[in-house]
Structure formats: C-alpha cells, structure tokens
Tab-separated table of C-alpha atoms in Angstrom:
chain	number	residue	atom	x	y	z
A	1	UNK	CA	0.000	0.000	0.000
A	2	UNK	CA	1.296	3.435	-0.880
A	3	UNK	CA	0.384	6.827	0.481
A	4	UNK	CA	0.069	9.524	-2.129
A	5	UNK	CA	0.585	13.126	-1.033
A	6	UNK	CA	0.155	15.569	-3.891
A	7	UNK	CA	-0.932	19.075	-4.734
A	8	UNK	CA	-4.646	19.712	-5.133
A	9	UNK	CA	-7.169	22.275	-6.340
A	10	UNK	CA	-7.481	23.968	-2.955
A	11	UNK	CA	-5.236	27.019	-2.966
A	12	UNK	CA	-4.301	29.299	-0.089
A	13	UNK	CA	-6.458	27.380	2.360
A	14	UNK	CA	-3.888	27.734	5.154
A	15	UNK	CA	-2.966	31.194	6.331
A	16	UNK	CA	0.716	32.063	5.866
A	17	UNK	CA	0.985	29.412	3.107
A	18	UNK	CA	2.353	30.357	-0.284
A	19	UNK	CA	1.952	26.889	-1.774
A	20	UNK	CA	-1.062	24.813	-2.672
A	21	UNK	CA	-2.619	22.748	0.097
A	22	UNK	CA	-2.018	19.028	0.002
A	23	UNK	CA	-4.277	16.030	-0.340
A	24	UNK	CA	-3.657	12.772	1.490
A	25	UNK	CA	-5.124	9.868	-0.478
A	26	UNK	CA	-5.428	6.383	0.980
A	27	UNK	CA	-7.086	3.314	-0.564
A	28	UNK	CA	-10.426	2.425	1.034
A	29	UNK	CA	-9.385	-1.174	1.555
A	30	UNK	CA	-6.558	-0.199	3.940
A	31	UNK	CA	-8.311	-0.813	7.236
A	32	UNK	CA	-5.291	-1.402	9.517
A	33	UNK	CA	-5.289	1.819	11.546
A	34	UNK	CA	-1.835	1.276	13.057
A	35	UNK	CA	-0.299	0.725	9.640
A	36	UNK	CA	-2.139	3.686	8.179
A	37	UNK	CA	-1.007	5.835	11.100
A	38	UNK	CA	2.639	4.881	10.563
A	39	UNK	CA	2.583	5.338	6.791
A	40	UNK	CA	0.716	8.595	6.989
A	41	UNK	CA	3.042	10.016	9.633
A	42	UNK	CA	6.066	9.064	7.543
A	43	UNK	CA	4.507	10.685	4.514
A	44	UNK	CA	3.781	13.882	6.408
A	45	UNK	CA	7.265	14.035	7.839
A	46	UNK	CA	8.667	13.897	4.326
A	47	UNK	CA	6.806	17.122	3.642
A	48	UNK	CA	8.166	18.764	6.749
A	49	UNK	CA	5.319	17.924	9.092
A	50	UNK	CA	1.776	19.172	9.447
A	51	UNK	CA	2.832	22.728	10.273
A	52	UNK	CA	3.996	23.171	6.699
A	53	UNK	CA	0.573	22.168	5.406
A	54	UNK	CA	-2.038	23.352	7.876
A	55	UNK	CA	-2.197	26.270	10.296
A	56	UNK	CA	-2.838	25.057	13.844
A	57	UNK	CA	-5.386	27.787	14.434
A	58	UNK	CA	-7.632	26.553	11.644
A	59	UNK	CA	-10.530	24.167	11.939
A	60	UNK	CA	-9.771	20.744	10.515
A	61	UNK	CA	-12.859	19.063	9.087
A	62	UNK	CA	-12.716	15.294	8.674
A	63	UNK	CA	-15.515	13.576	6.802
A	64	UNK	CA	-15.466	9.761	6.711
A	65	UNK	CA	-17.769	8.038	4.290
A	66	UNK	CA	-18.094	4.270	3.859
A	67	UNK	CA	-19.840	4.485	0.506
A	68	UNK	CA	-18.022	7.078	-1.585
A	69	UNK	CA	-15.079	9.451	-1.532
A	70	UNK	CA	-15.870	12.324	0.792
A	71	UNK	CA	-15.190	15.971	0.036
A	72	UNK	CA	-13.290	17.582	2.872
A	73	UNK	CA	-11.518	20.872	3.459
A	74	UNK	CA	-8.030	19.611	4.125
A	75	UNK	CA	-7.802	15.972	3.112
A	76	UNK	CA	-9.543	13.271	1.154
A	77	UNK	CA	-10.378	10.596	3.708
A	78	UNK	CA	-12.335	7.595	2.473
A	79	UNK	CA	-12.916	5.447	5.536
A	80	UNK	CA	-13.525	6.035	9.277
A	81	UNK	CA	-10.434	4.010	10.207
A	82	UNK	CA	-8.314	6.342	8.097
A	83	UNK	CA	-9.992	9.302	9.766
A	84	UNK	CA	-9.122	7.805	13.139
A	85	UNK	CA	-5.446	7.486	12.208
A	86	UNK	CA	-5.286	11.022	10.858
A	87	UNK	CA	-7.116	12.429	13.891
A	88	UNK	CA	-4.589	10.686	16.130
A	89	UNK	CA	-1.743	12.449	14.334
A	90	UNK	CA	-3.536	15.776	14.586
A	91	UNK	CA	-4.059	15.385	18.333
A	92	UNK	CA	-0.407	14.446	18.841
A	93	UNK	CA	0.632	17.569	16.963
A	94	UNK	CA	-1.522	19.749	19.188
A	95	UNK	CA	-4.431	20.419	16.847
A	96	UNK	CA	-7.559	21.138	18.876
A	97	UNK	CA	-10.137	22.131	16.282
A	98	UNK	CA	-10.824	18.722	14.795
A	99	UNK	CA	-14.447	18.426	13.718
A	100	UNK	CA	-16.125	15.283	12.406
A	101	UNK	CA	-18.660	15.657	9.604
A	102	UNK	CA	-21.619	13.321	9.286
A	103	UNK	CA	-21.515	10.698	6.554
A	104	UNK	CA	-24.268	12.238	4.440
A	105	UNK	CA	-22.743	15.698	4.290
A	106	UNK	CA	-25.662	17.503	5.955
A	107	UNK	CA	-23.361	19.370	8.342
A	108	UNK	CA	-20.932	18.656	11.151
A	109	UNK	CA	-21.621	16.874	14.363
A	110	UNK	CA	-20.967	18.596	17.666
A	111	UNK	CA	-18.686	15.778	18.606
A	112	UNK	CA	-14.980	16.571	18.412
A	113	UNK	CA	-12.755	13.566	17.805
A	114	UNK	CA	-11.140	12.964	21.130
A	115	UNK	CA	-10.156	9.657	22.703
A	116	UNK	CA	-12.983	7.279	21.784
A	117	UNK	CA	-14.663	9.729	19.445
A	118	UNK	CA	-14.379	7.401	16.463
A	119	UNK	CA	-16.083	4.592	18.363
A	120	UNK	CA	-18.927	6.960	19.174
A	121	UNK	CA	-19.129	8.040	15.563
A	122	UNK	CA	-19.148	4.499	14.206
A	123	UNK	CA	-21.905	3.503	16.604
A	124	UNK	CA	-23.938	6.527	15.530
A	125	UNK	CA	-23.259	5.821	11.862
A	126	UNK	CA	-24.275	2.181	12.234
A	127	UNK	CA	-27.553	3.109	13.905
A	128	UNK	CA	-28.379	5.728	11.291
A	129	UNK	CA	-27.506	3.398	8.446
A	130	UNK	CA	-29.579	0.509	9.751
A	131	UNK	CA	-32.536	2.754	10.561
A	132	UNK	CA	-32.472	3.989	6.980
A	133	UNK	CA	-32.190	0.439	5.635
A	134	UNK	CA	-35.085	-0.917	7.693
A	135	UNK	CA	-37.244	2.025	6.688
A	136	UNK	CA	-36.867	0.981	3.064
A	137	UNK	CA	-36.427	-2.787	3.256
A	138	UNK	CA	-38.478	-3.991	6.214
A	139	UNK	CA	-41.351	-6.382	5.580
A	140	UNK	CA	-43.873	-6.453	8.406
A	141	UNK	CA	-45.437	-9.820	9.221
A	142	UNK	CA	-48.459	-9.683	11.476
A	143	UNK	CA	-49.478	-12.661	13.574
A	144	UNK	CA	-46.339	-14.754	13.207
A	145	UNK	CA	-43.367	-13.589	15.248
A	146	UNK	CA	-41.216	-16.537	14.177
A	147	UNK	CA	-41.528	-15.686	10.483
A	148	UNK	CA	-41.025	-11.997	11.240
A	149	UNK	CA	-37.795	-12.863	13.020
A	150	UNK	CA	-36.710	-14.958	10.061
A	151	UNK	CA	-37.317	-12.114	7.607
A	152	UNK	CA	-35.311	-9.702	9.757
A	153	UNK	CA	-32.545	-12.247	10.164
A	154	UNK	CA	-32.216	-12.810	6.422
A	155	UNK	CA	-32.381	-9.149	5.466
A	156	UNK	CA	-29.713	-8.305	8.008
A	157	UNK	CA	-27.409	-11.047	6.758
A	158	UNK	CA	-27.784	-9.800	3.206
A	159	UNK	CA	-26.976	-6.203	4.031
A	160	UNK	CA	-24.039	-7.011	6.311
A	161	UNK	CA	-22.365	-9.543	4.024
A	162	UNK	CA	-22.515	-7.769	0.662
A	163	UNK	CA	-19.240	-6.391	-0.694
A	164	UNK	CA	-19.211	-2.617	-1.012
A	165	UNK	CA	-15.919	-1.702	-2.643
A	166	UNK	CA	-16.420	-3.019	-6.167
A	167	UNK	CA	-13.658	-5.588	-5.630
A	168	UNK	CA	-15.588	-8.138	-3.571
A	169	UNK	CA	-18.806	-10.102	-3.981
A	170	UNK	CA	-20.842	-11.938	-1.397
A	171	UNK	CA	-19.929	-15.343	-0.040
A	172	UNK	CA	-22.543	-18.055	-0.425
A	173	UNK	CA	-22.689	-18.425	3.360
A	174	UNK	CA	-22.440	-14.710	4.043
A	175	UNK	CA	-20.326	-13.876	7.081
A	176	UNK	CA	-21.872	-16.448	9.379
A	177	UNK	CA	-20.844	-19.785	7.892
A	178	UNK	CA	-17.630	-21.458	6.795
A	179	UNK	CA	-19.288	-23.399	3.986
A	180	UNK	CA	-17.821	-22.800	0.511
A	181	UNK	CA	-14.829	-21.029	2.096
A	182	UNK	CA	-16.236	-17.607	1.263
A	183	UNK	CA	-16.495	-18.248	-2.478
A	184	UNK	CA	-18.978	-16.441	-4.711
A	185	UNK	CA	-21.510	-18.272	-6.897
A	186	UNK	CA	-24.633	-17.445	-8.896
A	187	UNK	CA	-26.490	-16.973	-5.606
A	188	UNK	CA	-25.354	-13.345	-5.495
A	189	UNK	CA	-26.956	-12.361	-8.788
A	190	UNK	CA	-30.102	-14.482	-8.606
A	191	UNK	CA	-31.020	-14.337	-4.929
A	192	UNK	CA	-29.260	-11.352	-3.350
A	193	UNK	CA	-29.029	-8.659	-6.007
A	194	UNK	CA	-32.796	-8.460	-6.630
A	195	UNK	CA	-33.217	-7.551	-2.951
A	196	UNK	CA	-30.462	-4.943	-3.024
A	197	UNK	CA	-31.568	-3.429	-6.317
A	198	UNK	CA	-34.820	-2.349	-4.674
A	199	UNK	CA	-33.417	-1.487	-1.230
A	200	UNK	CA	-29.721	-0.521	-1.597
A	201	UNK	CA	-29.069	0.109	-5.316
A	202	UNK	CA	-25.598	1.548	-4.678
A	203	UNK	CA	-24.538	-1.680	-2.979
A	204	UNK	CA	-26.080	-3.652	-5.845
A	205	UNK	CA	-24.023	-1.623	-8.290
A	206	UNK	CA	-20.839	-2.372	-6.352
A	207	UNK	CA	-21.541	-6.099	-6.645
A	208	UNK	CA	-21.975	-5.652	-10.389
A	209	UNK	CA	-18.717	-3.676	-10.417
A	210	UNK	CA	-17.008	-6.765	-9.052
A	211	UNK	CA	-18.198	-8.793	-12.046
A	212	UNK	CA	-17.052	-6.075	-14.420
A	213	UNK	CA	-13.698	-5.972	-12.675
A	214	UNK	CA	-13.185	-9.698	-13.305
A	215	UNK	CA	-14.264	-9.588	-16.941
A	216	UNK	CA	-10.730	-10.138	-18.209
A	217	UNK	CA	-10.436	-13.361	-16.208
A	218	UNK	CA	-13.794	-14.419	-17.640
A	219	UNK	CA	-12.428	-13.798	-21.128
A	220	UNK	CA	-9.422	-15.963	-20.330
A	221	UNK	CA	-11.748	-18.686	-19.055
A	222	UNK	CA	-13.719	-18.585	-22.287
A	223	UNK	CA	-10.526	-19.149	-24.284
A	224	UNK	CA	-9.685	-22.179	-22.127
A	225	UNK	CA	-13.118	-23.573	-22.994
A	226	UNK	CA	-12.484	-23.008	-26.694
A	227	UNK	CA	-14.472	-19.810	-27.264
A	228	UNK	CA	-12.458	-17.371	-29.363
A	229	UNK	CA	-14.699	-14.467	-28.416
A	230	UNK	CA	-16.639	-13.466	-25.346
A	231	UNK	CA	-16.352	-14.150	-21.638
A	232	UNK	CA	-17.333	-17.093	-19.465
A	233	UNK	CA	-17.651	-16.272	-15.795
A	234	UNK	CA	-16.383	-18.822	-13.257
A	235	UNK	CA	-18.907	-20.893	-11.368
A	236	UNK	CA	-17.022	-20.586	-8.098
A	237	UNK	CA	-14.545	-17.822	-7.384
A	238	UNK	CA	-13.179	-15.067	-5.188
A	239	UNK	CA	-10.540	-13.404	-7.348
A	240	UNK	CA	-12.186	-13.987	-10.723
A	241	UNK	CA	-10.514	-17.320	-11.494
A	242	UNK	CA	-12.439	-20.584	-11.550
A	243	UNK	CA	-12.088	-22.332	-8.171
A	244	UNK	CA	-14.417	-25.270	-8.780
A	245	UNK	CA	-12.529	-28.534	-9.067
A	246	UNK	CA	-15.339	-30.817	-10.286
A	247	UNK	CA	-16.372	-29.527	-13.694
A	248	UNK	CA	-19.749	-31.349	-13.987
A	249	UNK	CA	-20.978	-29.349	-10.962
A	250	UNK	CA	-18.826	-26.314	-11.704
A	251	UNK	CA	-17.655	-25.063	-15.076
A	252	UNK	CA	-20.475	-26.917	-16.851
A	253	UNK	CA	-22.920	-24.493	-15.233
A	254	UNK	CA	-22.687	-22.038	-18.100
A	255	UNK	CA	-25.892	-20.415	-16.905
A	256	UNK	CA	-23.731	-18.242	-14.592
A	257	UNK	CA	-23.245	-15.974	-17.624
A	258	UNK	CA	-26.969	-15.482	-18.089
A	259	UNK	CA	-27.524	-15.097	-14.347
A	260	UNK	CA	-25.115	-12.166	-14.221
A	261	UNK	CA	-26.688	-10.665	-17.336
A	262	UNK	CA	-30.155	-11.038	-15.776
A	263	UNK	CA	-29.134	-9.215	-12.584
A	264	UNK	CA	-27.409	-6.497	-14.584
A	265	UNK	CA	-30.460	-5.994	-16.791
A	266	UNK	CA	-32.719	-5.860	-13.736
A	267	UNK	CA	-30.511	-3.190	-12.182
A	268	UNK	CA	-30.587	-1.134	-15.383
A	269	UNK	CA	-34.353	-1.431	-15.728
A	270	UNK	CA	-35.085	-0.473	-12.126
A	271	UNK	CA	-32.468	2.254	-11.721
A	272	UNK	CA	-32.542	3.744	-15.206
A	273	UNK	CA	-28.758	4.102	-14.867
A	274	UNK	CA	-27.909	4.700	-18.507
A	275	UNK	CA	-24.368	5.760	-17.660
A	276	UNK	CA	-23.698	2.366	-16.139
A	277	UNK	CA	-24.913	0.716	-19.326
A	278	UNK	CA	-22.505	2.852	-21.314
A	279	UNK	CA	-19.511	2.460	-19.022
A	280	UNK	CA	-19.756	-1.206	-18.024
A	281	UNK	CA	-23.104	-2.884	-18.623
A	282	UNK	CA	-23.087	-3.138	-22.392
A	283	UNK	CA	-19.635	-4.704	-22.385
A	284	UNK	CA	-20.768	-7.427	-19.961
A	285	UNK	CA	-23.909	-8.139	-21.988
A	286	UNK	CA	-22.010	-8.355	-25.264
A	287	UNK	CA	-19.234	-10.572	-23.929
A	288	UNK	CA	-21.620	-13.002	-22.233
A	289	UNK	CA	-23.823	-13.151	-25.336
A	290	UNK	CA	-20.862	-14.045	-27.529
A	291	UNK	CA	-20.324	-17.292	-25.626
A	292	UNK	CA	-23.971	-18.302	-26.096
A	293	UNK	CA	-23.565	-17.703	-29.815
A	294	UNK	CA	-20.629	-20.109	-29.886
A	295	UNK	CA	-21.469	-22.880	-27.417
A	296	UNK	CA	-24.420	-24.344	-29.325
A	297	UNK	CA	-25.505	-25.164	-32.863
A	298	UNK	CA	-28.547	-25.260	-35.141
A	299	UNK	CA	-29.289	-28.980	-35.044
A	300	UNK	CA	-30.869	-30.717	-38.056
A	301	UNK	CA	-32.318	-33.418	-35.801
A	302	UNK	CA	-34.242	-30.684	-33.970
A	303	UNK	CA	-35.571	-29.025	-37.125
A	304	UNK	CA	-32.796	-26.455	-37.197
A	305	UNK	CA	-33.408	-25.283	-33.639
A	306	UNK	CA	-30.489	-23.947	-31.619
A	307	UNK	CA	-29.296	-26.551	-29.112
A	308	UNK	CA	-26.863	-26.287	-26.214
A	309	UNK	CA	-25.349	-29.610	-25.150
A	310	UNK	CA	-23.351	-30.901	-22.194
A	311	UNK	CA	-24.225	-28.266	-19.620
A	312	UNK	CA	-25.466	-28.384	-16.058
A	313	UNK	CA	-28.386	-26.262	-14.961
A	314	UNK	CA	-29.166	-25.083	-11.426
A	315	UNK	CA	-30.163	-28.657	-10.531
A	316	UNK	CA	-26.972	-30.485	-9.605
A	317	UNK	CA	-28.466	-33.970	-9.660
A	318	UNK	CA	-28.816	-33.798	-13.464
A	319	UNK	CA	-25.439	-32.891	-14.926
A	320	UNK	CA	-23.880	-32.598	-18.382
A	321	UNK	CA	-27.278	-32.703	-20.028
A	322	UNK	CA	-28.463	-31.567	-23.439
A	323	UNK	CA	-30.782	-28.566	-23.661
A	324	UNK	CA	-31.304	-27.771	-20.018
A	325	UNK	CA	-34.520	-25.743	-20.090
A	326	UNK	CA	-33.317	-23.093	-17.627
A	327	UNK	CA	-29.987	-22.632	-19.428
A	328	UNK	CA	-31.570	-22.309	-22.877
A	329	UNK	CA	-34.207	-19.874	-21.642
A	330	UNK	CA	-31.755	-17.674	-19.757
A	331	UNK	CA	-29.270	-17.784	-22.643
A	332	UNK	CA	-31.945	-16.588	-25.057
A	333	UNK	CA	-32.875	-13.677	-22.787
A	334	UNK	CA	-29.189	-12.834	-22.282
A	335	UNK	CA	-28.898	-12.556	-26.055
A	336	UNK	CA	-32.076	-10.491	-26.225
A	337	UNK	CA	-30.752	-8.056	-23.615
A	338	UNK	CA	-27.445	-7.785	-25.449
A	339	UNK	CA	-29.233	-6.977	-28.711
A	340	UNK	CA	-31.228	-4.336	-26.868
A	341	UNK	CA	-28.086	-2.802	-25.365
A	342	UNK	CA	-26.288	-2.644	-28.715
A	343	UNK	CA	-29.332	-1.183	-30.423
A	344	UNK	CA	-29.690	1.455	-27.727
A	345	UNK	CA	-26.057	2.513	-27.997
A	346	UNK	CA	-26.193	2.526	-31.774
A	347	UNK	CA	-29.118	4.937	-31.690
A	348	UNK	CA	-28.340	7.057	-28.626
A	349	UNK	CA	-24.597	6.832	-27.980
A	350	UNK	CA	-22.818	5.773	-31.175
A	351	UNK	CA	-19.491	7.091	-29.877
A	352	UNK	CA	-19.716	4.663	-26.932
A	353	UNK	CA	-20.484	1.789	-29.274
A	354	UNK	CA	-17.532	2.744	-31.466
A	355	UNK	CA	-15.188	2.634	-28.494
A	356	UNK	CA	-16.565	-0.773	-27.511
A	357	UNK	CA	-16.174	-2.095	-31.039
A	358	UNK	CA	-12.520	-1.122	-30.961
A	359	UNK	CA	-11.881	-2.299	-27.389
A	360	UNK	CA	-13.286	-5.819	-27.733
A	361	UNK	CA	-13.134	-6.247	-31.517
A	362	UNK	CA	-16.911	-6.255	-31.779
A	363	UNK	CA	-18.976	-5.831	-34.904
A	364	UNK	CA	-22.635	-4.893	-34.869
A	365	UNK	CA	-23.146	-7.570	-37.523
A	366	UNK	CA	-22.765	-10.148	-34.746
A	367	UNK	CA	-26.289	-9.421	-33.559
A	368	UNK	CA	-27.675	-10.971	-36.758
A	369	UNK	CA	-26.565	-14.363	-35.424
A	370	UNK	CA	-27.916	-13.482	-31.979
A	371	UNK	CA	-31.329	-12.711	-33.418
A	372	UNK	CA	-31.377	-16.040	-35.250
A	373	UNK	CA	-30.639	-17.876	-31.995
A	374	UNK	CA	-33.326	-15.900	-30.155
A	375	UNK	CA	-35.851	-16.925	-32.809
A	376	UNK	CA	-34.782	-20.566	-33.014
A	377	UNK	CA	-33.784	-21.520	-29.467
A	378	UNK	CA	-34.843	-25.091	-28.712
A	379	UNK	CA	-36.779	-26.107	-25.592
A	380	UNK	CA	-37.604	-29.704	-24.643
A	381	UNK	CA	-41.358	-30.251	-24.419
A	382	UNK	CA	-43.459	-33.223	-23.357
A	383	UNK	CA	-46.626	-33.286	-25.439
A	384	UNK	CA	-48.406	-35.812	-23.239
A	385	UNK	CA	-48.074	-33.833	-20.011
A	386	UNK	CA	-47.727	-30.467	-21.733
A	387	UNK	CA	-44.767	-29.479	-19.622
A	388	UNK	CA	-41.165	-28.446	-20.166
A	389	UNK	CA	-38.812	-31.215	-18.959
A	390	UNK	CA	-35.536	-30.047	-17.468
A	391	UNK	CA	-33.577	-31.454	-20.404
A	392	UNK	CA	-33.812	-33.807	-23.382
A	393	UNK	CA	-33.358	-36.975	-21.353
A	394	UNK	CA	-35.240	-36.123	-18.176
A	395	UNK	CA	-38.427	-38.017	-18.996
A	396	UNK	CA	-36.450	-41.144	-19.949
A	397	UNK	CA	-34.850	-41.560	-16.545
A	398	UNK	CA	-35.943	-44.011	-13.907
A	399	UNK	CA	-38.560	-42.578	-11.522
A	400	UNK	CA	-37.194	-41.776	-8.074
A	401	UNK	CA	-38.497	-43.881	-5.192
A	402	UNK	CA	-37.858	-42.029	-1.940
A	403	UNK	CA	-39.055	-44.979	0.140
A	404	UNK	CA	-35.962	-46.967	-0.880
A	405	UNK	CA	-33.606	-44.332	0.568
A	406	UNK	CA	-32.922	-44.537	4.323
A	407	UNK	CA	-34.055	-41.293	6.028
A	408	UNK	CA	-30.561	-40.526	7.309
A	409	UNK	CA	-29.199	-40.579	3.737
A	410	UNK	CA	-31.883	-38.594	1.928
A	411	UNK	CA	-30.484	-35.098	2.368
A	412	UNK	CA	-26.914	-36.037	1.451
A	413	UNK	CA	-27.185	-38.107	-1.703
A	414	UNK	CA	-23.752	-37.305	-3.133
A	415	UNK	CA	-22.164	-38.227	0.192
A	416	UNK	CA	-23.937	-41.597	0.281
A	417	UNK	CA	-24.358	-42.729	-3.345
A	418	UNK	CA	-22.328	-42.820	-6.512
A	419	UNK	CA	-23.100	-39.876	-8.841
A	420	UNK	CA	-24.230	-42.246	-11.601
A	421	UNK	CA	-26.927	-43.693	-9.344
A	422	UNK	CA	-28.237	-40.180	-8.732
A	423	UNK	CA	-27.992	-38.975	-12.326
A	424	UNK	CA	-29.944	-41.912	-13.747
A	425	UNK	CA	-33.100	-41.050	-11.800
A	426	UNK	CA	-35.895	-38.676	-12.702
A	427	UNK	CA	-35.767	-36.277	-9.803
A	428	UNK	CA	-34.461	-32.819	-9.123
A	429	UNK	CA	-32.341	-31.430	-6.325
A	430	UNK	CA	-33.839	-27.932	-6.510
A	431	UNK	CA	-35.823	-25.394	-8.511
A	432	UNK	CA	-34.527	-25.441	-12.083
A	433	UNK	CA	-36.991	-25.147	-14.957
A	434	UNK	CA	-39.544	-23.658	-12.574
A	435	UNK	CA	-37.010	-20.970	-11.621
A	436	UNK	CA	-36.642	-19.972	-15.258
A	437	UNK	CA	-40.405	-19.779	-15.663
A	438	UNK	CA	-40.648	-17.610	-12.561
A	439	UNK	CA	-37.921	-15.204	-13.700
A	440	UNK	CA	-39.576	-14.826	-17.104
A	441	UNK	CA	-43.183	-15.466	-16.134
A	442	UNK	CA	-44.346	-12.899	-18.697
A	443	UNK	CA	-43.453	-15.428	-21.399
A	444	UNK	CA	-45.832	-18.122	-20.111
A	445	UNK	CA	-49.526	-18.358	-19.379
A	446	UNK	CA	-50.688	-18.990	-15.831
A	447	UNK	CA	-51.980	-22.397	-16.901
A	448	UNK	CA	-48.571	-23.327	-18.363
A	449	UNK	CA	-46.876	-22.352	-15.121
A	450	UNK	CA	-49.438	-24.310	-13.091
A	451	UNK	CA	-48.940	-27.497	-15.127
A	452	UNK	CA	-45.176	-27.276	-14.783
A	453	UNK	CA	-45.389	-26.464	-11.081
A	454	UNK	CA	-47.571	-29.510	-10.479
A	455	UNK	CA	-45.098	-31.713	-12.324
A	456	UNK	CA	-42.010	-30.401	-10.568
A	457	UNK	CA	-43.713	-30.714	-7.209
A	458	UNK	CA	-43.656	-34.465	-7.838
A	459	UNK	CA	-39.954	-34.713	-8.671
A	460	UNK	CA	-38.183	-31.978	-6.667
A	461	UNK	CA	-36.472	-32.987	-3.425
A	462	UNK	CA	-35.551	-29.471	-2.238
A	463	UNK	CA	-32.049	-30.507	-1.228
A	464	UNK	CA	-30.872	-26.912	-1.676
A	465	UNK	CA	-31.682	-23.801	0.338
A	466	UNK	CA	-32.303	-22.075	-3.003
A	467	UNK	CA	-35.380	-24.142	-3.790
A	468	UNK	CA	-38.355	-23.729	-1.445
A	469	UNK	CA	-38.340	-19.941	-1.757
A	470	UNK	CA	-38.857	-20.185	-5.523
A	471	UNK	CA	-41.586	-22.784	-5.223
A	472	UNK	CA	-43.269	-20.592	-2.624
A	473	UNK	CA	-43.318	-17.554	-4.907
A	474	UNK	CA	-44.658	-19.547	-7.858
A	475	UNK	CA	-47.272	-21.262	-5.671
A	476	UNK	CA	-48.487	-17.835	-4.578
A	477	UNK	CA	-48.651	-16.600	-8.173
A	478	UNK	CA	-50.866	-19.514	-9.278
A	479	UNK	CA	-53.150	-19.378	-6.241
A	480	UNK	CA	-51.805	-22.276	-4.161
A	481	UNK	CA	-51.759	-20.118	-1.055
A	482	UNK	CA	-51.410	-22.842	1.578
A	483	UNK	CA	-48.409	-24.338	-0.196
A	484	UNK	CA	-46.991	-20.875	-0.742
A	485	UNK	CA	-47.167	-20.052	2.967
A	486	UNK	CA	-45.590	-23.367	3.903
A	487	UNK	CA	-42.634	-22.808	1.582
A	488	UNK	CA	-42.349	-19.166	2.597
A	489	UNK	CA	-42.191	-20.070	6.282
A	490	UNK	CA	-39.609	-22.795	5.650
A	491	UNK	CA	-37.438	-20.410	3.659
A	492	UNK	CA	-37.648	-17.604	6.205
A	493	UNK	CA	-36.673	-19.842	9.132
A	494	UNK	CA	-34.223	-22.176	7.376
A	495	UNK	CA	-30.973	-20.886	8.913
A	496	UNK	CA	-32.533	-20.413	12.331
A	497	UNK	CA	-34.281	-23.759	12.690
A	498	UNK	CA	-31.964	-26.069	10.742
C-alpha cells in the first residue's frame, strides 16, 4: 500500500501558506489503523510535518464516508479508520479544532474527535444506516413472530455480508458460515441482487462492479473452454478465477453468464442508470452473449433449432445434459438483452459503441446471429403432459423412489451414493426449470406455469436452500396459497431452525 501526497485544487487554504494545500489519499481497503497511522506520519514528515501544510489555528474538518469518496476541506479521507489514524496524528501535533462531519454531508456533528470519538461516531453511523435500511427494506409480518424474526434475520445477513468496494462479492454463506470457504456463486446475482436493487441500489451496483472488474479473467476462461470471443464467468470464485474442481458441478454451469446478465439488466431497468450501461453494462452483456452464440448449434435433428449440449443447470443432480430448459431460456434472454443494449447505444450513444467495437473487436453484424438464436432456441417439451422437462433426457430416466432411501441418507445423496446412481433417476435437487419460468413469467400463461409447477412438485427434493423460496413464490402466483405459505415459512426460518 502506498500513500500519495500531492498538490490539489485547494489554494491558499492555510494562512501564511504560499503553496497549494495538500491532499492525502489512501485506498479504502486499507483498514489497519496502526499501519495507516505509521505510513501517513512518515509521509507527512517527508513534507516537513503538518505545520507546513495546515495552520494550527484553523478548523480541521474530517468527513469519513463508507460508501463514496468524501469531500473535505483539508484531506480526502475515504474510511472512518483512516480518519481515526489522521485524527490521532492531529491530536499528537496539538491540533484542537478537529471536527467530524456526518456521513451524508448535511453538516458537522458537535462531537470533536477525542479519545474514543471514532467509536462513538461508528456507533452513531451504524444506527443511522440501519434505521435507513429498515425504513426501506423492512417487511412487516403480522401474527407470526417466528416468520417476522426470520425475515429480519435474512435481510440483516444480506446487508451485512454484501461487498461494497467493487472488488468483492458476497460469499454463499455470508459472514456467518464457513461453507464454501467464502467463495462467490450465482447466488449473489439471482437471490441477493434483486433484494439490493430495490433497497440498496448503490450496494447492488458495487456487486456488479465486481463482475465487471473480473471480466478479463472471464475472457481468459472462455478461451480455455475453446471460445475465441466473449467471456465465461467462473462458477465458483473469489478473485475472478475458476475455483471449482469438479467440472460437472462447476464449469459446466454455463448459466452463470446469463444469471449475471439477468441481474445487470434488472438493475438497469429499475435504476434507469444509462451511464452504467454505457460504461460497463453493455460490455458485460455483449461478452456473455458471444459465448452463447458459440457454445451451441442449429441442429438438423431438432428441425434447425439452436441446441446447447453438455451443460449443467441449477439442478446439480442432473449434470452434463443436453438442452437444459433453464440454461436455454436464460441464454436466449441474455442474447435479447445484449441486442437491446447494442441497439440502444447505436441509436443514442454511437461514440460509446464505437469505443466498444474497438476495445473488444466487436462488430454490430454479430447481432444478426444473436437474433437467429433468439428466434430458433430449442426447448424440450413433453406433449403428453404439456410441460417443459428439465432437459432432453429427463423423462427417460428411472422414476425416483424415496421410500428406498434410508431417512438418514436422503439429504446427502452425493455423500452416500455414486453420482451415476443419482444422475440416472428422474428427480431434481432444486428449482430449475420452474425458476426460469418464474424469472420470465411474462413469457408463459398462468396455466402453463401451473402445469409445470404440479409436475415439478412431484420430482423436486428441495435438497438446496435455493429451492423452497422459488416454489413458494410460484405457488403464490398460481393461487396455491397454503403451499406458498408453507414454503415461505420454511425459507424464512431455514438458517434459524436447521
């Protein structure tokens, strides 16, 4: 970590100074106050000490802000810990007029940073922040204190565990569990971001920034998988590189690309943040779409429909399948969103599109292929039951008989049975096709959704915490209110009761 001390726009801010005032810039991620204190003091001493920069008689205004760079009179301080280190130096040098600004910039607090002043500030900031969050995000449940507690518990875990610096995501177990070793999966985009988009859009944008920041690694991953263009995001990661070691349950889950594109598109639709589309969003949509245009083919045996083979959908009991319904549906909509983004830029910001074309060697002619895929995407369909099977072979598999599985082994099939035994049965670990139909429910009639829900109720084991919540939402949409409430209650209390 380096400390940068440079000239700035503020001139003649210190009496008896003939030079420009200085700015102290520290990276937000540097949270070790002792280290910051030492580095900052060394940096100041190189400039001859504070007296050469600031007049002791002047008020020193410090303004910490956890969310964005704060504007201050004498220094740019980006985190309360950095403020604490700087305030410590000021006190040691005999500066008395140290005033702490509030985080929103509405004025200064009466509190002067002295002794435990930062602790007092952080406590105040935390209370104000959480009060603001609950005012927007709280869902009031009347008549069921247990479910109300569960809702509060889950909302709090989401808001506390989400990365906020644009360089981190959100671990699948948040901050409270060691499972998955803190790695990020599709859970962030499909289950967390929709909550944050409507309650804390700035935090949602930071999570999307993380995906943009790892786009180069995703491009490298695509090349490893044989795609000469585009980007393929890792299934499991922290630093942008693929960390999954078992490809049938990892890299084969290509739908991660479409999941990220879905969350991005939702953010853009809700926020109307056109600048984000121009700066980062369009590039993500284009690069993810390019992989979908390369991974499949127009198959003669399917009447020229576009087929995607050897992928794994959200359901991890059916792996390396052909034409996973969820994957094909989400891929098509990823392509549709990419076409929309390119068309928008072409009409409203052609200079942005030109820069993108040069940066990633993109040609607008590529969307002709995308439109063909959108029109001809293949989806497995069972005429007899009038439902969408999860993949081409799903209806051929042996029906699952739960009664033959000892109760103590039912929730941990991969730990107790060979994968081939699991994969040869017609059953599902979690919401898969029904998740796709929920996310794009505008594309299906209520009767279609009801038929598919009824079918997947028969075959879904809900061996994932990502399952009952989706079934509960869909059950509510089609009028199965008792089932909906049962699934809702299970989802809300899952981490507290089990």
